[in-house]
Amino acid sequence: MEGMKCGGPLSAEPELMTLSLTEEDEFLIIGCDGIWDVFRSQNAVDFARRRLQEHNDPALCSKDLVDEALKRKSGDNLAAVVVCFQPSPPPNIFAPRSRVHRSFSAEGLRELQSYLDGLGG
């Protein structure tokens, strides 16, 4: 296209990965940037897994992910699709956690910095 700048920070090219599914694969989460700005991958899996254990409805689980991202103040576009590979809800799995990880979005860090800067003055 003439006049269009090539490169830059945005791309229309999706990140693709080909994997063979196993019987252990329960579901897939497809989400846009707004989801991943406020969820780490494992956090989103844990969240979706709990919701699917409650109601086993992938459409409702998709809505739950978007609603939770809104609660977490995601500032980007929000869309999520959950695809279940098994007809029954995910089973309970108890795995020991070595350490709890927390993360802040860039917007959350800016808000925190602004708040802390206000305390000093």
PDB file of C-alpha atoms in Angstrom:
ATOM      1  CA  MET A   1       0.000   0.000   0.000  1.00  0.00           C
ATOM      2  CA  GLU A   2       1.356   3.372  -0.943  1.00  0.00           C
ATOM      3  CA  GLY A   3       1.875   5.882   1.823  1.00  0.00           C
ATOM      4  CA  MET A   4       1.633   3.200   4.533  1.00  0.00           C
ATOM      5  CA  LYS A   5       4.528   3.005   6.932  1.00  0.00           C
ATOM      6  CA  CYS A   6       5.899  -0.525   7.178  1.00  0.00           C
ATOM      7  CA  GLY A   7       7.045  -1.976  10.465  1.00  0.00           C
ATOM      8  CA  GLY A   8       6.196  -0.065  13.613  1.00  0.00           C
ATOM      9  CA  PRO A   9       4.887  -1.452  16.896  1.00  0.00           C
ATOM     10  CA  LEU A  10       1.616  -2.876  15.510  1.00  0.00           C
ATOM     11  CA  SER A  11       1.322  -5.955  13.349  1.00  0.00           C
ATOM     12  CA  ALA A  12      -1.609  -7.660  11.661  1.00  0.00           C
ATOM     13  CA  GLU A  13       0.354 -10.911  11.666  1.00  0.00           C
ATOM     14  CA  PRO A  14      -0.906 -13.326  14.356  1.00  0.00           C
ATOM     15  CA  GLU A  15       1.418 -15.403  16.490  1.00  0.00           C
ATOM     16  CA  LEU A  16       0.774 -18.995  15.428  1.00  0.00           C
ATOM     17  CA  MET A  17       1.753 -22.249  17.054  1.00  0.00           C
ATOM     18  CA  THR A  18       0.971 -25.806  15.959  1.00  0.00           C
ATOM     19  CA  LEU A  19       0.622 -28.406  18.693  1.00  0.00           C
ATOM     20  CA  SER A  20      -0.757 -31.928  18.877  1.00  0.00           C
ATOM     21  CA  LEU A  21      -3.488 -32.231  21.490  1.00  0.00           C
ATOM     22  CA  THR A  22      -3.378 -34.960  24.107  1.00  0.00           C
ATOM     23  CA  GLU A  23      -6.075 -36.343  26.377  1.00  0.00           C
ATOM     24  CA  GLU A  24      -4.681 -34.128  29.137  1.00  0.00           C
ATOM     25  CA  ASP A  25      -5.521 -30.941  27.201  1.00  0.00           C
ATOM     26  CA  GLU A  26      -8.709 -29.506  28.670  1.00  0.00           C
ATOM     27  CA  PHE A  27      -9.310 -26.131  27.033  1.00  0.00           C
ATOM     28  CA  LEU A  28      -7.809 -23.289  25.031  1.00  0.00           C
ATOM     29  CA  ILE A  29      -8.027 -19.571  25.801  1.00  0.00           C
ATOM     30  CA  ILE A  30      -7.803 -17.181  22.860  1.00  0.00           C
ATOM     31  CA  GLY A  31      -7.574 -13.587  24.045  1.00  0.00           C
ATOM     32  CA  CYS A  32      -6.559 -10.190  22.746  1.00  0.00           C
ATOM     33  CA  ASP A  33      -4.033  -7.844  24.362  1.00  0.00           C
ATOM     34  CA  GLY A  34      -6.450  -6.507  26.957  1.00  0.00           C
ATOM     35  CA  ILE A  35      -6.724  -9.950  28.536  1.00  0.00           C
ATOM     36  CA  TRP A  36      -2.979 -10.558  28.633  1.00  0.00           C
ATOM     37  CA  ASP A  37      -2.285  -7.042  29.975  1.00  0.00           C
ATOM     38  CA  VAL A  38      -3.928  -8.059  33.274  1.00  0.00           C
ATOM     39  CA  PHE A  39      -3.573 -11.869  33.318  1.00  0.00           C
ATOM     40  CA  ARG A  40      -0.404 -13.913  33.258  1.00  0.00           C
ATOM     41  CA  SER A  41      -0.909 -17.065  31.205  1.00  0.00           C
ATOM     42  CA  GLN A  42      -1.104 -19.422  34.184  1.00  0.00           C
ATOM     43  CA  ASN A  43      -3.339 -16.979  36.062  1.00  0.00           C
ATOM     44  CA  ALA A  44      -5.816 -16.968  33.146  1.00  0.00           C
ATOM     45  CA  VAL A  45      -5.715 -20.780  32.981  1.00  0.00           C
ATOM     46  CA  ASP A  46      -6.361 -21.058  36.732  1.00  0.00           C
ATOM     47  CA  PHE A  47      -9.191 -18.510  36.527  1.00  0.00           C
ATOM     48  CA  ALA A  48     -10.850 -20.225  33.524  1.00  0.00           C
ATOM     49  CA  ARG A  49     -10.392 -23.658  35.081  1.00  0.00           C
ATOM     50  CA  ARG A  50     -12.203 -22.584  38.266  1.00  0.00           C
ATOM     51  CA  ARG A  51     -15.062 -21.111  36.231  1.00  0.00           C
ATOM     52  CA  LEU A  52     -15.362 -24.224  34.065  1.00  0.00           C
ATOM     53  CA  GLN A  53     -15.426 -26.372  37.204  1.00  0.00           C
ATOM     54  CA  GLU A  54     -18.332 -24.218  38.459  1.00  0.00           C
ATOM     55  CA  HIS A  55     -20.510 -24.145  35.342  1.00  0.00           C
ATOM     56  CA  ASN A  56     -18.703 -25.952  32.451  1.00  0.00           C
ATOM     57  CA  ASP A  57     -19.926 -23.304  29.978  1.00  0.00           C
ATOM     58  CA  PRO A  58     -17.129 -22.030  27.672  1.00  0.00           C
ATOM     59  CA  ALA A  59     -19.204 -19.047  26.443  1.00  0.00           C
ATOM     60  CA  LEU A  60     -19.904 -17.935  30.018  1.00  0.00           C
ATOM     61  CA  CYS A  61     -16.249 -18.575  30.917  1.00  0.00           C
ATOM     62  CA  SER A  62     -15.196 -16.277  28.043  1.00  0.00           C
ATOM     63  CA  LYS A  63     -17.487 -13.567  29.425  1.00  0.00           C
ATOM     64  CA  ASP A  64     -16.099 -14.158  32.940  1.00  0.00           C
ATOM     65  CA  LEU A  65     -12.544 -13.592  31.665  1.00  0.00           C
ATOM     66  CA  VAL A  66     -13.529 -10.304  29.998  1.00  0.00           C
ATOM     67  CA  ASP A  67     -15.473  -9.168  33.085  1.00  0.00           C
ATOM     68  CA  GLU A  68     -12.503  -9.952  35.334  1.00  0.00           C
ATOM     69  CA  ALA A  69     -10.139  -8.067  32.998  1.00  0.00           C
ATOM     70  CA  LEU A  70     -12.464  -5.048  33.268  1.00  0.00           C
ATOM     71  CA  LYS A  71     -12.389  -5.336  37.076  1.00  0.00           C
ATOM     72  CA  ARG A  72      -8.591  -5.389  36.861  1.00  0.00           C
ATOM     73  CA  LYS A  73      -8.743  -2.123  34.896  1.00  0.00           C
ATOM     74  CA  SER A  74      -7.494  -3.394  31.541  1.00  0.00           C
ATOM     75  CA  GLY A  75      -7.051  -0.378  29.277  1.00  0.00           C
ATOM     76  CA  ASP A  76      -6.938  -2.264  25.966  1.00  0.00           C
ATOM     77  CA  ASN A  77      -9.428  -4.040  23.718  1.00  0.00           C
ATOM     78  CA  LEU A  78     -11.021  -7.029  25.392  1.00  0.00           C
ATOM     79  CA  ALA A  79     -12.129 -10.248  23.736  1.00  0.00           C
ATOM     80  CA  ALA A  80     -11.768 -13.852  24.828  1.00  0.00           C
ATOM     81  CA  VAL A  81     -12.852 -17.223  23.496  1.00  0.00           C
ATOM     82  CA  VAL A  82     -12.604 -20.400  25.560  1.00  0.00           C
ATOM     83  CA  VAL A  83     -12.660 -23.676  23.613  1.00  0.00           C
ATOM     84  CA  CYS A  84     -13.207 -26.864  25.623  1.00  0.00           C
ATOM     85  CA  PHE A  85     -11.691 -30.125  24.405  1.00  0.00           C
ATOM     86  CA  GLN A  86     -13.539 -32.356  26.865  1.00  0.00           C
ATOM     87  CA  PRO A  87     -17.330 -32.603  27.469  1.00  0.00           C
ATOM     88  CA  SER A  88     -16.978 -32.756  31.266  1.00  0.00           C
ATOM     89  CA  PRO A  89     -15.637 -30.036  33.588  1.00  0.00           C
ATOM     90  CA  PRO A  90     -11.911 -30.035  34.391  1.00  0.00           C
ATOM     91  CA  PRO A  91     -11.082 -32.276  37.351  1.00  0.00           C
ATOM     92  CA  ASN A  92      -9.664 -30.902  40.581  1.00  0.00           C
ATOM     93  CA  ILE A  93      -5.875 -30.890  40.507  1.00  0.00           C
ATOM     94  CA  PHE A  94      -3.851 -30.167  43.587  1.00  0.00           C
ATOM     95  CA  ALA A  95      -0.271 -29.245  42.826  1.00  0.00           C
ATOM     96  CA  PRO A  96       2.078 -27.694  45.354  1.00  0.00           C
ATOM     97  CA  ARG A  97       3.016 -24.127  44.562  1.00  0.00           C
ATOM     98  CA  SER A  98       6.610 -23.208  45.131  1.00  0.00           C
ATOM     99  CA  ARG A  99       5.957 -19.490  45.081  1.00  0.00           C
ATOM    100  CA  VAL A 100       3.088 -17.107  44.362  1.00  0.00           C
ATOM    101  CA  HIS A 101       3.809 -14.651  41.551  1.00  0.00           C
ATOM    102  CA  ARG A 102       2.057 -11.318  41.184  1.00  0.00           C
ATOM    103  CA  SER A 103       2.291  -8.808  38.391  1.00  0.00           C
ATOM    104  CA  PHE A 104       1.111  -5.287  37.622  1.00  0.00           C
ATOM    105  CA  SER A 105       0.090  -3.935  34.258  1.00  0.00           C
ATOM    106  CA  ALA A 106       2.011  -0.937  32.939  1.00  0.00           C
ATOM    107  CA  GLU A 107      -1.036   1.234  33.628  1.00  0.00           C
ATOM    108  CA  GLY A 108      -1.246  -0.092  37.192  1.00  0.00           C
ATOM    109  CA  LEU A 109       2.429   0.728  37.784  1.00  0.00           C
ATOM    110  CA  ARG A 110       1.900   4.273  36.478  1.00  0.00           C
ATOM    111  CA  GLU A 111      -1.093   4.731  38.796  1.00  0.00           C
ATOM    112  CA  LEU A 112       0.892   3.409  41.759  1.00  0.00           C
ATOM    113  CA  GLN A 113       3.851   5.683  40.933  1.00  0.00           C
ATOM    114  CA  SER A 114       1.523   8.680  40.637  1.00  0.00           C
ATOM    115  CA  TYR A 115      -0.051   7.840  44.004  1.00  0.00           C
ATOM    116  CA  LEU A 116       3.332   7.410  45.684  1.00  0.00           C
ATOM    117  CA  ASP A 117       4.608  10.659  44.153  1.00  0.00           C
ATOM    118  CA  GLY A 118       1.569  12.411  45.633  1.00  0.00           C
ATOM    119  CA  LEU A 119       2.394  11.118  49.103  1.00  0.00           C
ATOM    120  CA  GLY A 120       5.804  12.801  49.043  1.00  0.00           C
ATOM    121  CA  GLY A 121       4.449  16.283  48.410  1.00  0.00           C
TER     122      GLY A 121
END
